[in-house]
XYZ file of N, CA and C in Angstrom:
504
model
N 2.563 3.664 -151.122
C 2.585 3.265 -150.517
C 1.930 3.250 -148.963
N 3.199 4.083 -147.810
C 3.844 4.823 -146.853
C 2.177 5.713 -147.030
N 1.599 6.295 -147.614
C 1.028 7.742 -147.248
C -0.486 6.456 -146.857
N -0.846 5.472 -147.683
C -1.803 4.649 -147.551
C -1.669 3.839 -146.445
N -1.077 3.628 -146.079
C -0.325 2.950 -144.463
C -0.949 3.994 -143.121
N -0.570 5.411 -143.170
C -0.310 5.833 -142.164
C -2.263 6.562 -141.910
N -1.983 6.984 -141.120
C -3.301 6.479 -139.934
C -4.032 8.635 -139.761
N -4.142 8.885 -140.285
C -5.266 10.541 -140.816
C -5.858 10.448 -139.021
N -5.670 10.076 -138.209
C -6.601 10.248 -136.949
C -4.966 10.318 -136.079
N -4.194 10.385 -136.458
C -2.761 11.344 -135.697
C -2.511 12.488 -135.912
N -2.700 13.381 -135.051
C -2.458 14.640 -135.723
C -1.038 15.076 -136.120
N 0.148 14.283 -135.785
C 1.084 14.849 -136.720
C 1.136 14.333 -137.523
N 0.395 12.955 -138.175
C 0.315 12.245 -139.091
C 1.989 11.862 -139.808
N 2.550 10.830 -139.130
C 3.645 11.073 -139.600
C 3.736 9.294 -139.950
N 3.903 9.564 -141.605
C 4.242 8.132 -142.574
C 4.363 7.164 -141.672
N 3.987 6.125 -141.754
C 3.798 5.108 -141.600
C 4.930 4.265 -142.466
N 6.038 3.463 -143.055
C 6.888 3.144 -143.456
C 7.167 2.174 -143.527
N 7.910 1.298 -144.794
C 7.901 -0.089 -143.753
C 9.156 -0.198 -143.340
N 8.808 -0.744 -142.181
C 9.938 -1.173 -141.276
C 10.204 -2.020 -140.807
N 9.052 -3.292 -140.606
C 9.164 -4.444 -140.426
C 10.406 -5.199 -141.065
N 11.033 -6.173 -140.217
C 11.769 -6.696 -140.997
C 11.339 -7.911 -142.197
N 9.220 -8.384 -141.698
C 9.205 -8.897 -142.570
C 8.740 -8.374 -143.715
N 8.329 -7.610 -143.218
C 7.332 -6.265 -144.892
C 9.167 -5.930 -145.626
N 9.953 -5.887 -144.917
C 11.476 -5.331 -146.008
C 12.014 -6.551 -146.373
N 11.190 -7.893 -145.819
C 12.075 -8.995 -146.708
C 10.959 -9.408 -147.880
N 9.293 -8.790 -148.164
C 8.413 -9.355 -148.470
C 9.069 -8.024 -150.078
N 8.983 -6.268 -149.846
C 9.568 -5.772 -150.462
C 10.820 -6.113 -151.426
N 11.369 -6.892 -150.632
C 12.860 -7.760 -151.573
C 12.540 -8.901 -152.567
N 11.538 -9.463 -152.164
C 11.117 -10.244 -152.985
C 9.526 -9.753 -154.280
N 9.171 -8.409 -154.070
C 9.058 -8.125 -155.234
C 9.852 -7.334 -156.390
N 11.353 -7.399 -155.585
C 12.344 -6.382 -156.477
C 12.513 -7.986 -157.373
N 12.602 -8.673 -156.810
C 13.534 -10.127 -157.002
C 12.287 -10.319 -158.709
N 11.358 -10.186 -158.022
C 9.778 -10.412 -159.278
C 10.076 -9.830 -160.629
N 10.229 -8.481 -160.632
C 9.763 -7.385 -160.876
C 11.555 -7.011 -161.758
N 12.588 -7.701 -161.687
C 13.753 -7.022 -161.638
C 15.000 -8.181 -162.396
N 13.575 -9.641 -161.991
C 14.838 -10.785 -161.549
C 14.104 -12.270 -162.044
N 13.033 -12.064 -162.348
C 12.099 -12.770 -163.149
C 11.940 -14.029 -162.328
N 12.104 -13.730 -161.400
C 11.443 -14.958 -160.162
C 10.221 -15.682 -160.408
N 10.068 -16.699 -160.412
C 8.951 -17.547 -160.943
C 7.919 -18.023 -159.145
N 8.021 -16.959 -158.970
C 6.966 -16.400 -157.013
C 5.679 -18.022 -156.879
N 5.213 -18.174 -158.634
C 3.270 -19.057 -159.165
C 3.948 -20.714 -158.495
N 4.810 -20.967 -158.917
C 5.518 -21.835 -158.563
C 6.837 -22.728 -157.461
N 5.945 -22.279 -156.548
C 7.513 -21.972 -155.436
C 8.291 -23.164 -155.372
N 10.066 -23.082 -154.864
C 10.099 -24.482 -154.176
C 9.655 -24.931 -153.265
N 9.906 -26.271 -152.938
C 9.567 -26.574 -151.727
C 10.514 -26.445 -150.156
N 10.767 -26.521 -149.382
C 11.693 -26.557 -148.348
C 11.231 -27.092 -147.643
N 12.545 -28.344 -146.599
C 12.378 -29.224 -145.773
C 12.910 -28.551 -144.348
N 12.666 -28.011 -143.757
C 12.359 -27.241 -142.053
C 12.590 -28.749 -141.180
N 14.140 -28.349 -140.448
C 14.172 -29.903 -140.018
C 14.995 -29.234 -138.344
N 14.337 -28.344 -138.547
C 15.030 -27.697 -136.544
C 14.982 -26.072 -137.091
N 13.929 -25.762 -136.225
C 14.387 -23.653 -135.996
C 15.319 -23.341 -134.228
N 15.914 -22.143 -134.668
C 16.272 -21.754 -133.732
C 16.772 -20.484 -133.379
N 16.151 -20.045 -132.168
C 16.564 -19.060 -131.272
C 17.271 -18.566 -131.461
N 18.319 -17.289 -131.414
C 19.726 -17.235 -131.195
C 19.701 -16.358 -129.911
N 18.534 -15.682 -129.205
C 18.520 -15.119 -128.271
C 17.177 -15.162 -127.561
N 17.263 -15.086 -126.123
C 16.034 -15.239 -125.710
C 14.881 -14.063 -125.879
N 13.697 -14.231 -125.845
C 13.015 -12.537 -126.540
C 13.309 -12.218 -125.047
N 12.856 -10.887 -124.522
C 12.958 -9.745 -122.936
C 11.411 -10.671 -123.184
N 11.060 -10.694 -121.765
C 10.247 -11.068 -120.968
C 10.225 -10.704 -119.706
N 9.065 -11.034 -118.814
C 9.146 -10.231 -117.548
C 10.004 -11.633 -116.689
N 10.227 -12.550 -117.014
C 10.766 -13.557 -115.946
C 11.623 -14.197 -116.590
N 12.441 -14.997 -115.551
C 13.772 -15.441 -115.569
C 13.501 -16.431 -117.091
N 12.145 -16.852 -116.979
C 11.578 -18.097 -117.812
C 11.217 -17.941 -118.578
N 10.693 -18.754 -120.054
C 9.797 -18.793 -120.622
C 9.086 -20.271 -121.205
N 8.004 -20.667 -120.592
C 7.901 -21.380 -120.778
C 6.652 -21.685 -122.562
N 8.053 -21.988 -123.590
C 6.948 -21.768 -125.784
C 6.695 -22.928 -125.807
N 6.032 -22.398 -126.907
C 5.430 -23.178 -128.244
C 6.105 -22.893 -129.293
N 6.259 -23.406 -130.707
C 6.557 -23.149 -132.237
C 5.368 -23.950 -132.852
N 4.542 -23.528 -133.187
C 4.008 -23.789 -135.063
C 4.605 -23.654 -136.068
N 4.336 -23.752 -137.464
C 5.166 -23.267 -138.747
C 3.470 -24.284 -139.552
N 3.344 -22.404 -140.038
C 2.091 -22.405 -140.764
C 2.644 -22.592 -141.968
N 1.348 -23.085 -143.197
C 1.924 -22.648 -144.622
C 0.594 -23.433 -145.410
N 0.461 -22.553 -146.139
C -0.623 -22.598 -147.156
C -2.228 -22.463 -146.430
N -2.258 -21.559 -144.896
C -3.106 -21.490 -144.362
C -3.871 -22.775 -143.175
N -2.131 -23.939 -143.024
C -2.873 -24.360 -142.934
C -1.007 -24.379 -141.464
N -1.672 -25.391 -140.144
C -0.543 -25.653 -139.394
C 0.592 -26.997 -140.002
N 1.452 -26.882 -139.842
C 1.747 -28.121 -140.589
C 2.739 -28.923 -139.022
N 2.804 -27.843 -138.139
C 3.921 -28.215 -136.988
C 3.412 -27.601 -136.679
N 3.432 -28.064 -134.909
C 2.608 -28.033 -133.394
C 4.084 -28.342 -132.538
N 4.386 -27.907 -131.915
C 5.688 -28.373 -131.188
C 5.107 -28.894 -129.750
N 3.372 -28.580 -129.246
C 3.514 -28.301 -128.382
C 2.819 -30.418 -128.854
N 2.351 -31.121 -129.562
C 1.912 -31.848 -130.770
C 3.141 -32.798 -130.206
N 4.467 -32.223 -130.467
C 5.279 -33.234 -130.290
C 6.230 -33.767 -129.488
N 5.983 -32.508 -128.295
C 6.924 -32.923 -127.215
C 6.386 -31.470 -126.298
N 5.814 -31.081 -126.309
C 5.008 -29.817 -125.489
C 5.853 -28.690 -125.315
N 5.885 -27.628 -124.896
C 6.244 -26.569 -124.432
C 7.997 -27.128 -123.949
N 8.460 -25.935 -124.566
C 9.975 -25.749 -124.312
C 10.243 -24.951 -122.744
N 11.473 -24.738 -122.206
C 11.360 -23.901 -121.233
C 12.250 -23.426 -121.311
N 12.247 -22.168 -121.866
C 13.256 -21.021 -122.449
C 14.566 -20.439 -121.048
N 15.271 -20.665 -120.541
C 15.889 -20.612 -119.085
C 16.787 -19.226 -119.598
N 17.130 -18.248 -118.645
C 18.324 -17.175 -119.318
C 19.252 -17.337 -117.725
N 19.540 -18.748 -117.120
C 20.189 -19.035 -116.480
C 21.523 -19.569 -116.351
N 22.124 -19.446 -117.919
C 23.725 -19.739 -117.808
C 23.714 -17.996 -118.761
N 24.577 -17.327 -118.557
C 24.398 -16.286 -119.789
C 25.622 -16.855 -120.665
N 25.961 -17.365 -121.125
C 26.551 -17.436 -122.126
C 25.459 -18.597 -123.107
N 24.112 -18.791 -122.583
C 23.577 -20.006 -122.921
C 22.471 -18.628 -124.126
N 22.845 -18.680 -125.128
C 22.434 -17.629 -126.243
C 21.042 -18.170 -127.461
N 20.356 -19.568 -127.317
C 20.591 -19.983 -128.436
C 19.861 -21.704 -127.896
N 18.117 -21.700 -128.292
C 17.659 -22.032 -127.860
C 17.075 -23.031 -129.893
N 16.561 -24.247 -129.452
C 16.790 -25.110 -130.330
C 15.114 -26.214 -130.185
N 14.262 -25.849 -131.200
C 12.945 -26.060 -131.279
C 12.884 -27.132 -132.442
N 12.844 -28.829 -131.711
C 12.825 -29.934 -133.194
C 11.875 -29.567 -134.078
N 11.788 -30.567 -134.548
C 10.404 -30.547 -135.765
C 10.390 -32.502 -136.208
N 11.031 -32.813 -135.820
C 10.492 -34.207 -135.804
C 11.314 -34.670 -137.014
N 10.596 -35.584 -138.021
C 11.964 -35.629 -139.194
C 11.758 -34.712 -140.049
N 11.208 -33.168 -140.219
C 11.502 -32.789 -140.346
C 10.057 -31.811 -141.365
N 9.593 -31.154 -141.740
C 8.358 -30.837 -141.846
C 8.659 -30.093 -143.592
N 7.888 -30.526 -144.590
C 8.136 -29.933 -146.132
C 6.909 -28.381 -146.327
N 7.673 -27.251 -146.418
C 7.000 -25.813 -147.079
C 6.915 -26.097 -148.118
N 5.964 -24.892 -148.792
C 6.229 -24.448 -149.434
C 5.304 -22.398 -149.860
N 5.750 -21.633 -150.502
C 5.107 -20.970 -150.508
C 5.532 -20.153 -149.168
N 3.786 -19.209 -148.703
C 4.189 -18.711 -147.462
C 4.295 -20.023 -146.663
N 5.189 -19.292 -145.689
C 5.441 -19.486 -144.860
C 5.119 -18.939 -143.179
N 4.422 -19.121 -142.122
C 4.686 -19.044 -141.042
C 5.742 -19.348 -139.969
N 6.384 -18.960 -138.914
C 6.652 -19.394 -138.094
C 6.284 -18.704 -136.776
N 5.384 -18.865 -136.389
C 4.984 -18.303 -134.539
C 5.572 -19.008 -133.814
N 6.045 -18.564 -132.562
C 6.352 -18.232 -131.067
C 5.302 -17.928 -130.000
N 4.786 -19.302 -129.429
C 3.553 -18.393 -128.399
C 4.044 -18.723 -127.357
N 4.273 -17.388 -125.813
C 4.376 -17.899 -124.304
C 3.294 -18.566 -123.596
N 3.117 -18.942 -122.806
C 2.102 -20.313 -122.401
C 2.485 -19.896 -120.500
N 1.560 -19.317 -120.110
C 1.899 -18.745 -118.669
C 1.581 -20.136 -117.752
N 1.147 -21.500 -118.298
C 0.456 -22.348 -117.235
C 0.417 -24.109 -118.455
N 0.916 -25.061 -118.229
C 1.316 -25.817 -119.108
C 0.249 -27.062 -118.258
N -1.139 -27.343 -118.877
C -2.028 -28.089 -118.119
C -1.661 -29.553 -119.207
N -1.829 -30.805 -117.898
C -0.999 -32.106 -117.886
C -1.735 -32.810 -119.221
N -0.918 -33.601 -119.890
C -1.967 -33.949 -121.413
C -1.573 -32.707 -122.004
N -0.664 -31.876 -121.597
C -0.799 -31.036 -123.448
C -0.138 -31.478 -124.719
N 0.384 -32.315 -124.644
C 0.979 -32.209 -126.371
C -0.580 -33.817 -126.853
N -1.107 -34.130 -125.873
C -2.696 -34.723 -126.375
C -3.490 -33.671 -127.187
N -3.569 -32.574 -126.850
C -4.554 -31.745 -127.215
C -4.615 -31.252 -128.492
N -5.362 -30.759 -129.114
C -5.775 -29.970 -130.320
C -5.003 -28.259 -129.579
N -4.293 -27.397 -130.865
C -3.947 -26.073 -130.914
C -5.346 -25.313 -131.694
N -5.502 -24.425 -131.412
C -6.258 -23.555 -132.347
C -5.898 -22.153 -132.081
N -5.410 -22.248 -133.155
C -5.012 -20.236 -133.549
C -5.808 -19.764 -133.523
N -5.978 -18.353 -132.964
C -7.039 -17.922 -132.581
C -7.005 -16.479 -133.431
N -8.026 -15.950 -134.478
C -8.330 -15.284 -135.441
C -7.214 -14.480 -135.070
N -6.640 -13.867 -135.770
C -5.613 -12.824 -136.238
C -3.433 -13.602 -136.009
N -4.162 -14.950 -135.340
C -2.956 -15.527 -135.291
C -1.922 -14.762 -133.588
N -2.710 -14.130 -132.650
C -2.047 -13.579 -131.140
C -2.141 -14.433 -130.473
N -3.028 -15.381 -130.452
C -3.312 -16.340 -129.307
C -3.221 -17.703 -130.117
N -2.739 -18.923 -128.787
C -2.979 -20.332 -129.315
C -3.782 -21.084 -128.812
N -4.803 -21.237 -128.435
C -5.039 -22.006 -127.415
C -4.940 -23.369 -127.261
N -4.517 -23.816 -126.125
C -3.841 -26.091 -126.019
C -4.773 -26.330 -125.115
N -6.215 -26.641 -124.545
C -7.018 -27.588 -123.522
C -7.165 -26.715 -122.941
N -7.744 -25.295 -123.122
C -8.001 -23.798 -122.271
C -6.945 -23.187 -121.896
N -5.927 -23.434 -122.346
C -4.967 -22.512 -122.204
C -4.732 -21.473 -123.436
N -4.516 -20.287 -122.692
C -3.977 -19.163 -123.796
C -2.447 -19.513 -123.903
N -2.095 -18.954 -125.101
C -0.602 -18.826 -125.169
C -0.750 -17.623 -126.054
N 0.121 -16.813 -125.062
C 0.548 -15.591 -126.845
C 1.262 -14.894 -127.319
N 1.114 -14.702 -128.070
C 2.343 -14.966 -129.225
C 3.090 -13.802 -129.196
N 4.408 -14.487 -128.657
C 6.158 -13.956 -128.152
C 6.256 -13.173 -129.661
N 6.392 -14.029 -131.065
C 6.990 -12.896 -132.052
C 6.574 -14.380 -133.356
N 6.997 -13.302 -134.229
C 6.894 -14.415 -135.436
C 7.511 -13.922 -136.489
N 7.753 -15.309 -137.599
C 8.717 -15.132 -138.625
C 8.021 -14.847 -139.862
N 7.606 -14.021 -141.354
C 7.279 -14.972 -142.298
C 7.899 -14.674 -143.156
N 7.996 -15.822 -144.393
C 8.975 -16.427 -145.453
C 8.742 -16.810 -146.709
N 9.013 -16.712 -147.528
C 8.242 -17.237 -149.228
C 9.153 -18.535 -149.414
N 9.083 -19.565 -149.929
C 10.307 -20.864 -150.300
C 10.780 -20.104 -151.311
N 10.192 -19.453 -152.214
C 11.254 -19.564 -153.879
C 12.165 -18.607 -153.705
N 11.771 -17.731 -152.646
C 13.122 -16.746 -152.788
C 14.295 -17.175 -152.097
N 14.634 -18.143 -151.580
C 15.540 -18.761 -150.184
C 16.063 -20.404 -150.654
N 17.630 -20.369 -150.739
C 17.996 -21.538 -151.159
C 17.963 -22.339 -150.083
N 18.388 -24.092 -150.776
C 18.301 -24.674 -149.124
C 19.307 -24.267 -148.610
N 19.258 -24.925 -147.204
C 20.095 -24.904 -146.407
C 19.394 -24.101 -145.264
N 20.236 -22.650 -144.353
C 19.696 -22.295 -143.431
C 20.016 -21.052 -143.580
N 18.015 -20.629 -142.986
C 17.835 -19.459 -143.311
C 18.211 -18.881 -141.583
N 18.391 -17.264 -142.639
C 18.427 -16.428 -140.477
C 17.535 -15.538 -140.840
N 16.730 -15.099 -139.882
C 15.769 -13.761 -139.873
C 15.962 -13.187 -139.049
């Protein structure tokens, strides 16, 4: 696997192994499928009621205008912009290192799920009434002609997590 991931264009040919947390998580899923007989074909349903970021991502400003989307089955199941616009993450209090994104009454997901966070430079008027468009590759989210850049994301499969709080 690592050899196939290695880019032969680099002179040093450093082997590119599995390093990202999501990659390691999915390798753990494979281990569960092979050795613990986990049935991943019929995934469990999970209800997401809120999403918290335990620290503010590093950025060039003291604050960020951030939106969150939850994807499941190649569809956007939840978009914070439609619910209440962008959240302002502000590092004005050094003790505040937790930011919560509400999801209304909850979002029912199953199978592969991706939660993406986007940073916006500006917020157009009536942004919450606009449709969001996730551009190919998931690197930008366009809302009312304004592009948000991917800040961070997490992916997981519902069959491999118990009900309750998930930490990534």
